[in-house]
Amino acid sequence: MLISIAYMLLMGMFLGWICQRLRLPSLLGMMLTGVILGPYVLNLIDASILNISADLRKIALIIILTRAGLTLDLQDLKKVGRPAVLMCFVPAVFEIMGMVLLAPVLFQVSILEAAVIGSVVAAVSPAVIVPKMIKLIDEGYGTGKSIPQLILAGASVDDVFVIVLFTAFTGLAQGKQISAISFVNIPVSIGLGIAVGLAAGFLLAKYFEKVHIRDTVKVMIILSISFVLVTIEDHMTAAITFSALIAIMFMGIAMQKYRREVSQRLSQKFNRLWVCAEILLFVLVGATVDLNYVTDAAVSAILLIFGVLCFRMLGVLLCLLHTELSVKERLFCMLAYIPKATVQAAIGGVPLAMGLDCGNVVLTIAVMAILITAPLGAFFIELTYKKLLVK
C-alpha cells in the first residue's frame, strides 16, 4: 500500500506540473496518473487502496467543501438569491431532458434507460468547481456580483438533487414502485442539511471561543464531526434523510459568521490539506476509468456528451435571466458549470452492477464524461475568468 501511495503522489505531482507547463489543468495530469497506474493499465495501485477508494474520495470532498464553507459569507449567498436556487436543479433537468432526446437516437436505448444515463451524467463536480471558485474569491474576481458564490452554492446542492433522481430512475428500471416521498425528500434533505450544518457550526464557534486549543486540533475536530455526519447519512434508512455534504459546507459557513478570524486561519489549514487530498482524489477518479469501454463507443459518446452539455448551458442561461450579470459573466457561469468527475466515478458502474441492460452504456458515457468535461471545464475556468469577470 505504501509504495502505491508513493507512486500516486509523485507521479500525480509530476504529471500535474507538466500539464500546468502546457497551460492545461493540473487535474488532467492527476487523472492520467490514475489511468496509467490503475487496474486497467499498469495495475500498480494496491487493491486495498482501490477497495477504500470511495471513502478516500469522500474525505477529499469533505476537505474542500469545509474549505468552501469557511470562505463563503452568508450575506453573499443572500445577495445571489433566486439564481442560486435555480442553479441547484434547472441545469441538471435540462441535461437529463437532452439525454432523453439524444441517447435513444445515438445508442438505441429506451427513454427510461436514457433518463438513467442522464441522471448519472447530469451531476456537476464540486471537486473540480469548488477549489476553482475559492481561488476566484481569494483573488477577488466576480465577487462584486457574488458569481463564485452563486456557482459554489449551485454545485453543492446539484448533486443531491441528481442522486435522488438516479435512485428513482434505477428503481423504475428494476420494476420497483417509486413513492412521492422520495421526491419530497429532495428539498427536505437539503433543508435539514443546512439546519444541521448551521447548528453544528454555531456550537463549534462557541466552543472554540470558550476553549483555547491549537488550530490543528480544531481541524481534527471539524474533520471528525464531518466523518460522523457522512456516516449517519450513509446508515439512515428512514424515508426522510439529510444531506451530509451540504451540512459540512454550512458548518464552515456558520463558523465563518460567528468566528471570522478563526475561520480564516482554519481555511489556510484546509488549503494545505487539499494539496495532498486533491492528488489522491483525481488519481483515484482516473483509476476508475476502463479504457476498453471508452474505445467501444467513443464517437457516439462524445457527440452525446457535447449535445447534452448544450442543454445544460441553456439551463444555466435561463437561471441567469433578469439578473445584473453581463453577457461575459453569464458566459463564464455557463462554462464553469460543465465539469463532471466525482459523482460519475461513484455511481457510473451501479446500473451495470444492478444488471440493467443499459449498464455498459451508462459506464461508457460516465467515463467519457469524466475524461472530457473535468479537464475541459477546469481549462475554461482558468482561461476565461480574468477576461470575463471583473476584479
PDB file of C-alpha atoms in Angstrom, residues 93-290:
ATOM      1  CA  VAL A  93     -33.108  18.919 -15.515  1.00  0.00           C
ATOM      2  CA  PHE A  94     -32.222  20.399 -18.901  1.00  0.00           C
ATOM      3  CA  GLU A  95     -29.289  17.994 -19.273  1.00  0.00           C
ATOM      4  CA  ILE A  96     -31.469  14.980 -18.451  1.00  0.00           C
ATOM      5  CA  MET A  97     -34.043  16.245 -20.988  1.00  0.00           C
ATOM      6  CA  GLY A  98     -31.262  16.463 -23.583  1.00  0.00           C
ATOM      7  CA  MET A  99     -30.187  12.923 -22.751  1.00  0.00           C
ATOM      8  CA  VAL A 100     -33.773  11.644 -23.142  1.00  0.00           C
ATOM      9  CA  LEU A 101     -33.925  13.254 -26.587  1.00  0.00           C
ATOM     10  CA  LEU A 102     -30.461  12.298 -27.893  1.00  0.00           C
ATOM     11  CA  ALA A 103     -29.473   8.968 -26.266  1.00  0.00           C
ATOM     12  CA  PRO A 104     -32.260   6.864 -27.888  1.00  0.00           C
ATOM     13  CA  VAL A 105     -31.053   8.107 -31.299  1.00  0.00           C
ATOM     14  CA  LEU A 106     -27.318   7.551 -30.734  1.00  0.00           C
ATOM     15  CA  PHE A 107     -27.407   4.393 -28.574  1.00  0.00           C
ATOM     16  CA  GLN A 108     -30.800   2.792 -29.291  1.00  0.00           C
ATOM     17  CA  VAL A 109     -31.824   2.796 -25.630  1.00  0.00           C
ATOM     18  CA  SER A 110     -35.317   3.304 -24.217  1.00  0.00           C
ATOM     19  CA  ILE A 111     -36.494   6.624 -22.784  1.00  0.00           C
ATOM     20  CA  LEU A 112     -36.267   5.250 -19.228  1.00  0.00           C
ATOM     21  CA  GLU A 113     -32.716   3.996 -19.861  1.00  0.00           C
ATOM     22  CA  ALA A 114     -31.839   7.416 -21.298  1.00  0.00           C
ATOM     23  CA  ALA A 115     -33.181   9.001 -18.092  1.00  0.00           C
ATOM     24  CA  VAL A 116     -30.917   6.679 -16.052  1.00  0.00           C
ATOM     25  CA  ILE A 117     -27.921   7.746 -18.178  1.00  0.00           C
ATOM     26  CA  GLY A 118     -28.917  11.383 -17.796  1.00  0.00           C
ATOM     27  CA  SER A 119     -29.178  11.131 -14.024  1.00  0.00           C
ATOM     28  CA  VAL A 120     -25.606   9.784 -13.891  1.00  0.00           C
ATOM     29  CA  VAL A 121     -24.116  12.389 -16.228  1.00  0.00           C
ATOM     30  CA  ALA A 122     -26.100  15.436 -15.048  1.00  0.00           C
ATOM     31  CA  ALA A 123     -24.305  15.877 -11.700  1.00  0.00           C
ATOM     32  CA  VAL A 124     -21.730  18.658 -11.697  1.00  0.00           C
ATOM     33  CA  SER A 125     -18.445  18.045  -9.849  1.00  0.00           C
ATOM     34  CA  PRO A 126     -17.838  20.011  -6.627  1.00  0.00           C
ATOM     35  CA  ALA A 127     -14.320  18.543  -6.534  1.00  0.00           C
ATOM     36  CA  VAL A 128     -13.453  20.444  -9.723  1.00  0.00           C
ATOM     37  CA  ILE A 129     -15.601  23.549  -9.251  1.00  0.00           C
ATOM     38  CA  VAL A 130     -15.182  24.314  -5.534  1.00  0.00           C
ATOM     39  CA  PRO A 131     -11.379  24.834  -5.493  1.00  0.00           C
ATOM     40  CA  LYS A 132     -11.612  26.951  -8.647  1.00  0.00           C
ATOM     41  CA  MET A 133     -14.333  29.175  -7.150  1.00  0.00           C
ATOM     42  CA  ILE A 134     -12.384  29.511  -3.897  1.00  0.00           C
ATOM     43  CA  LYS A 135      -9.421  30.709  -5.967  1.00  0.00           C
ATOM     44  CA  LEU A 136     -11.659  33.333  -7.612  1.00  0.00           C
ATOM     45  CA  ILE A 137     -12.923  34.501  -4.209  1.00  0.00           C
ATOM     46  CA  ASP A 138      -9.345  34.744  -2.908  1.00  0.00           C
ATOM     47  CA  GLU A 139      -8.270  36.761  -5.983  1.00  0.00           C
ATOM     48  CA  GLY A 140     -11.425  38.897  -5.968  1.00  0.00           C
ATOM     49  CA  TYR A 141     -12.749  38.018  -9.428  1.00  0.00           C
ATOM     50  CA  GLY A 142     -16.534  38.183  -9.830  1.00  0.00           C
ATOM     51  CA  THR A 143     -17.104  38.710  -6.112  1.00  0.00           C
ATOM     52  CA  GLY A 144     -18.774  42.088  -6.659  1.00  0.00           C
ATOM     53  CA  LYS A 145     -21.796  40.248  -8.063  1.00  0.00           C
ATOM     54  CA  SER A 146     -21.189  37.073  -5.993  1.00  0.00           C
ATOM     55  CA  ILE A 147     -20.562  34.940  -9.095  1.00  0.00           C
ATOM     56  CA  PRO A 148     -18.207  32.385  -7.444  1.00  0.00           C
ATOM     57  CA  GLN A 149     -20.644  32.093  -4.520  1.00  0.00           C
ATOM     58  CA  LEU A 150     -23.530  31.507  -6.935  1.00  0.00           C
ATOM     59  CA  ILE A 151     -21.688  28.659  -8.666  1.00  0.00           C
ATOM     60  CA  LEU A 152     -20.470  27.220  -5.344  1.00  0.00           C
ATOM     61  CA  ALA A 153     -23.968  27.067  -3.889  1.00  0.00           C
ATOM     62  CA  GLY A 154     -25.497  25.543  -7.017  1.00  0.00           C
ATOM     63  CA  ALA A 155     -22.791  22.904  -7.438  1.00  0.00           C
ATOM     64  CA  SER A 156     -23.077  21.794  -3.822  1.00  0.00           C
ATOM     65  CA  VAL A 157     -26.844  21.161  -3.988  1.00  0.00           C
ATOM     66  CA  ASP A 158     -26.997  19.935  -7.599  1.00  0.00           C
ATOM     67  CA  ASP A 159     -25.522  16.550  -6.657  1.00  0.00           C
ATOM     68  CA  VAL A 160     -28.162  15.849  -4.014  1.00  0.00           C
ATOM     69  CA  PHE A 161     -30.960  16.539  -6.499  1.00  0.00           C
ATOM     70  CA  VAL A 162     -29.419  14.382  -9.244  1.00  0.00           C
ATOM     71  CA  ILE A 163     -28.624  11.410  -6.971  1.00  0.00           C
ATOM     72  CA  VAL A 164     -32.240  11.286  -5.778  1.00  0.00           C
ATOM     73  CA  LEU A 165     -33.381  11.248  -9.422  1.00  0.00           C
ATOM     74  CA  PHE A 166     -30.836   8.489 -10.170  1.00  0.00           C
ATOM     75  CA  THR A 167     -32.252   6.367  -7.341  1.00  0.00           C
ATOM     76  CA  ALA A 168     -35.791   6.890  -8.641  1.00  0.00           C
ATOM     77  CA  PHE A 169     -34.964   6.088 -12.279  1.00  0.00           C
ATOM     78  CA  THR A 170     -32.920   2.963 -11.483  1.00  0.00           C
ATOM     79  CA  GLY A 171     -35.749   1.792  -9.221  1.00  0.00           C
ATOM     80  CA  LEU A 172     -38.210   2.173 -12.090  1.00  0.00           C
ATOM     81  CA  ALA A 173     -35.811   0.338 -14.431  1.00  0.00           C
ATOM     82  CA  GLN A 174     -35.767  -2.580 -11.961  1.00  0.00           C
ATOM     83  CA  GLY A 175     -39.566  -2.629 -11.875  1.00  0.00           C
ATOM     84  CA  LYS A 176     -39.916  -1.045  -8.429  1.00  0.00           C
ATOM     85  CA  GLN A 177     -42.631   1.399  -7.423  1.00  0.00           C
ATOM     86  CA  ILE A 178     -41.423   4.925  -6.731  1.00  0.00           C
ATOM     87  CA  SER A 179     -43.237   6.786  -3.974  1.00  0.00           C
ATOM     88  CA  ALA A 180     -43.823  10.510  -3.902  1.00  0.00           C
ATOM     89  CA  ILE A 181     -41.887  10.682  -0.621  1.00  0.00           C
ATOM     90  CA  SER A 182     -38.601  10.078  -2.481  1.00  0.00           C
ATOM     91  CA  PHE A 183     -39.097  13.343  -4.382  1.00  0.00           C
ATOM     92  CA  VAL A 184     -40.322  15.186  -1.274  1.00  0.00           C
ATOM     93  CA  ASN A 185     -37.005  14.121   0.272  1.00  0.00           C
ATOM     94  CA  ILE A 186     -35.046  16.371  -2.125  1.00  0.00           C
ATOM     95  CA  PRO A 187     -35.929  19.761  -0.571  1.00  0.00           C
ATOM     96  CA  VAL A 188     -36.222  18.208   2.893  1.00  0.00           C
ATOM     97  CA  SER A 189     -32.707  16.669   2.799  1.00  0.00           C
ATOM     98  CA  ILE A 190     -31.278  19.964   1.570  1.00  0.00           C
ATOM     99  CA  GLY A 191     -33.098  21.963   4.272  1.00  0.00           C
ATOM    100  CA  LEU A 192     -32.150  19.531   7.037  1.00  0.00           C
ATOM    101  CA  GLY A 193     -28.539  19.532   5.819  1.00  0.00           C
ATOM    102  CA  ILE A 194     -28.415  23.327   6.039  1.00  0.00           C
ATOM    103  CA  ALA A 195     -30.018  23.305   9.517  1.00  0.00           C
ATOM    104  CA  VAL A 196     -27.700  20.593  10.881  1.00  0.00           C
ATOM    105  CA  GLY A 197     -24.651  22.348   9.435  1.00  0.00           C
ATOM    106  CA  LEU A 198     -25.548  25.768  10.813  1.00  0.00           C
ATOM    107  CA  ALA A 199     -26.265  24.299  14.256  1.00  0.00           C
ATOM    108  CA  ALA A 200     -23.001  22.346  14.340  1.00  0.00           C
ATOM    109  CA  GLY A 201     -21.013  25.352  13.128  1.00  0.00           C
ATOM    110  CA  PHE A 202     -22.588  27.642  15.750  1.00  0.00           C
ATOM    111  CA  LEU A 203     -21.811  25.187  18.564  1.00  0.00           C
ATOM    112  CA  LEU A 204     -18.226  24.742  17.336  1.00  0.00           C
ATOM    113  CA  ALA A 205     -17.727  28.511  17.106  1.00  0.00           C
ATOM    114  CA  LYS A 206     -18.902  28.954  20.700  1.00  0.00           C
ATOM    115  CA  TYR A 207     -16.780  26.013  21.872  1.00  0.00           C
ATOM    116  CA  PHE A 208     -13.640  27.418  20.202  1.00  0.00           C
ATOM    117  CA  GLU A 209     -14.422  30.792  21.787  1.00  0.00           C
ATOM    118  CA  LYS A 210     -14.550  29.301  25.292  1.00  0.00           C
ATOM    119  CA  VAL A 211     -11.818  26.652  24.958  1.00  0.00           C
ATOM    120  CA  HIS A 212      -8.444  27.761  23.607  1.00  0.00           C
ATOM    121  CA  ILE A 213      -6.808  24.964  21.599  1.00  0.00           C
ATOM    122  CA  ARG A 214      -4.401  24.808  18.663  1.00  0.00           C
ATOM    123  CA  ASP A 215      -5.809  25.330  15.181  1.00  0.00           C
ATOM    124  CA  THR A 216      -4.544  21.877  14.174  1.00  0.00           C
ATOM    125  CA  VAL A 217      -6.710  20.319  16.893  1.00  0.00           C
ATOM    126  CA  LYS A 218      -9.675  22.373  15.669  1.00  0.00           C
ATOM    127  CA  VAL A 219      -9.153  20.956  12.163  1.00  0.00           C
ATOM    128  CA  MET A 220      -9.145  17.430  13.593  1.00  0.00           C
ATOM    129  CA  ILE A 221     -12.393  18.106  15.481  1.00  0.00           C
ATOM    130  CA  ILE A 222     -14.101  19.533  12.383  1.00  0.00           C
ATOM    131  CA  LEU A 223     -12.987  16.580  10.238  1.00  0.00           C
ATOM    132  CA  SER A 224     -14.160  14.085  12.866  1.00  0.00           C
ATOM    133  CA  ILE A 225     -17.612  15.691  13.052  1.00  0.00           C
ATOM    134  CA  SER A 226     -17.777  15.695   9.242  1.00  0.00           C
ATOM    135  CA  PHE A 227     -16.970  11.969   9.134  1.00  0.00           C
ATOM    136  CA  VAL A 228     -19.718  11.328  11.704  1.00  0.00           C
ATOM    137  CA  LEU A 229     -22.276  13.290   9.638  1.00  0.00           C
ATOM    138  CA  VAL A 230     -21.404  11.384   6.450  1.00  0.00           C
ATOM    139  CA  THR A 231     -21.611   8.051   8.280  1.00  0.00           C
ATOM    140  CA  ILE A 232     -25.013   8.940   9.777  1.00  0.00           C
ATOM    141  CA  GLU A 233     -26.343   9.826   6.304  1.00  0.00           C
ATOM    142  CA  ASP A 234     -24.994   6.569   4.817  1.00  0.00           C
ATOM    143  CA  HIS A 235     -26.698   4.482   7.509  1.00  0.00           C
ATOM    144  CA  MET A 236     -30.039   6.276   7.579  1.00  0.00           C
ATOM    145  CA  THR A 237     -32.877   4.017   6.449  1.00  0.00           C
ATOM    146  CA  ALA A 238     -35.764   6.434   7.036  1.00  0.00           C
ATOM    147  CA  ALA A 239     -37.717   7.856   4.106  1.00  0.00           C
ATOM    148  CA  ILE A 240     -36.543  11.360   5.052  1.00  0.00           C
ATOM    149  CA  THR A 241     -32.777  11.950   5.242  1.00  0.00           C
ATOM    150  CA  PHE A 242     -30.392  14.896   5.288  1.00  0.00           C
ATOM    151  CA  SER A 243     -27.501  15.844   3.015  1.00  0.00           C
ATOM    152  CA  ALA A 244     -24.253  15.462   4.948  1.00  0.00           C
ATOM    153  CA  LEU A 245     -22.110  17.249   2.326  1.00  0.00           C
ATOM    154  CA  ILE A 246     -24.363  20.320   2.444  1.00  0.00           C
ATOM    155  CA  ALA A 247     -24.273  20.154   6.255  1.00  0.00           C
ATOM    156  CA  ILE A 248     -20.458  20.117   6.150  1.00  0.00           C
ATOM    157  CA  MET A 249     -20.293  23.204   3.933  1.00  0.00           C
ATOM    158  CA  PHE A 250     -22.807  25.118   6.074  1.00  0.00           C
ATOM    159  CA  MET A 251     -20.918  24.138   9.221  1.00  0.00           C
ATOM    160  CA  GLY A 252     -17.990  26.098   7.771  1.00  0.00           C
ATOM    161  CA  ILE A 253     -20.306  28.989   6.785  1.00  0.00           C
ATOM    162  CA  ALA A 254     -21.646  29.253  10.361  1.00  0.00           C
ATOM    163  CA  MET A 255     -18.131  29.223  11.803  1.00  0.00           C
ATOM    164  CA  GLN A 256     -17.127  31.942   9.347  1.00  0.00           C
ATOM    165  CA  LYS A 257     -20.079  34.052  10.531  1.00  0.00           C
ATOM    166  CA  TYR A 258     -19.508  33.665  14.277  1.00  0.00           C
ATOM    167  CA  ARG A 259     -15.697  33.293  14.439  1.00  0.00           C
ATOM    168  CA  ARG A 260     -14.325  35.045  11.345  1.00  0.00           C
ATOM    169  CA  GLU A 261     -10.680  35.304  12.436  1.00  0.00           C
ATOM    170  CA  VAL A 262     -10.540  31.632  13.455  1.00  0.00           C
ATOM    171  CA  SER A 263     -12.236  30.534  10.232  1.00  0.00           C
ATOM    172  CA  GLN A 264      -9.678  32.438   8.147  1.00  0.00           C
ATOM    173  CA  ARG A 265      -6.821  30.614   9.895  1.00  0.00           C
ATOM    174  CA  LEU A 266      -8.581  27.261   9.592  1.00  0.00           C
ATOM    175  CA  SER A 267      -9.241  27.936   5.917  1.00  0.00           C
ATOM    176  CA  GLN A 268      -5.482  28.121   5.334  1.00  0.00           C
ATOM    177  CA  LYS A 269      -5.018  24.824   7.206  1.00  0.00           C
ATOM    178  CA  PHE A 270      -7.598  23.109   4.999  1.00  0.00           C
ATOM    179  CA  ASN A 271      -5.948  24.655   1.953  1.00  0.00           C
ATOM    180  CA  ARG A 272      -2.725  22.839   2.852  1.00  0.00           C
ATOM    181  CA  LEU A 273      -4.604  19.572   3.393  1.00  0.00           C
ATOM    182  CA  TRP A 274      -6.143  19.969  -0.065  1.00  0.00           C
ATOM    183  CA  VAL A 275      -2.686  19.876  -1.710  1.00  0.00           C
ATOM    184  CA  CYS A 276      -2.440  16.155  -0.894  1.00  0.00           C
ATOM    185  CA  ALA A 277      -6.164  15.375  -0.974  1.00  0.00           C
ATOM    186  CA  GLU A 278      -6.533  16.794  -4.494  1.00  0.00           C
ATOM    187  CA  ILE A 279      -3.899  14.422  -5.876  1.00  0.00           C
ATOM    188  CA  LEU A 280      -5.456  11.375  -4.230  1.00  0.00           C
ATOM    189  CA  LEU A 281      -8.956  12.371  -5.343  1.00  0.00           C
ATOM    190  CA  PHE A 282      -8.233  12.768  -9.046  1.00  0.00           C
ATOM    191  CA  VAL A 283      -5.759   9.893  -9.250  1.00  0.00           C
ATOM    192  CA  LEU A 284      -8.426   7.594  -7.778  1.00  0.00           C
ATOM    193  CA  VAL A 285     -11.055   9.026 -10.156  1.00  0.00           C
ATOM    194  CA  GLY A 286      -8.694   8.251 -13.040  1.00  0.00           C
ATOM    195  CA  ALA A 287      -8.164   4.730 -11.701  1.00  0.00           C
ATOM    196  CA  THR A 288     -11.879   4.009 -12.224  1.00  0.00           C
ATOM    197  CA  VAL A 289     -11.555   4.670 -15.980  1.00  0.00           C
ATOM    198  CA  ASP A 290     -11.692   1.479 -18.052  1.00  0.00           C
TER     199      ASP A 290
END
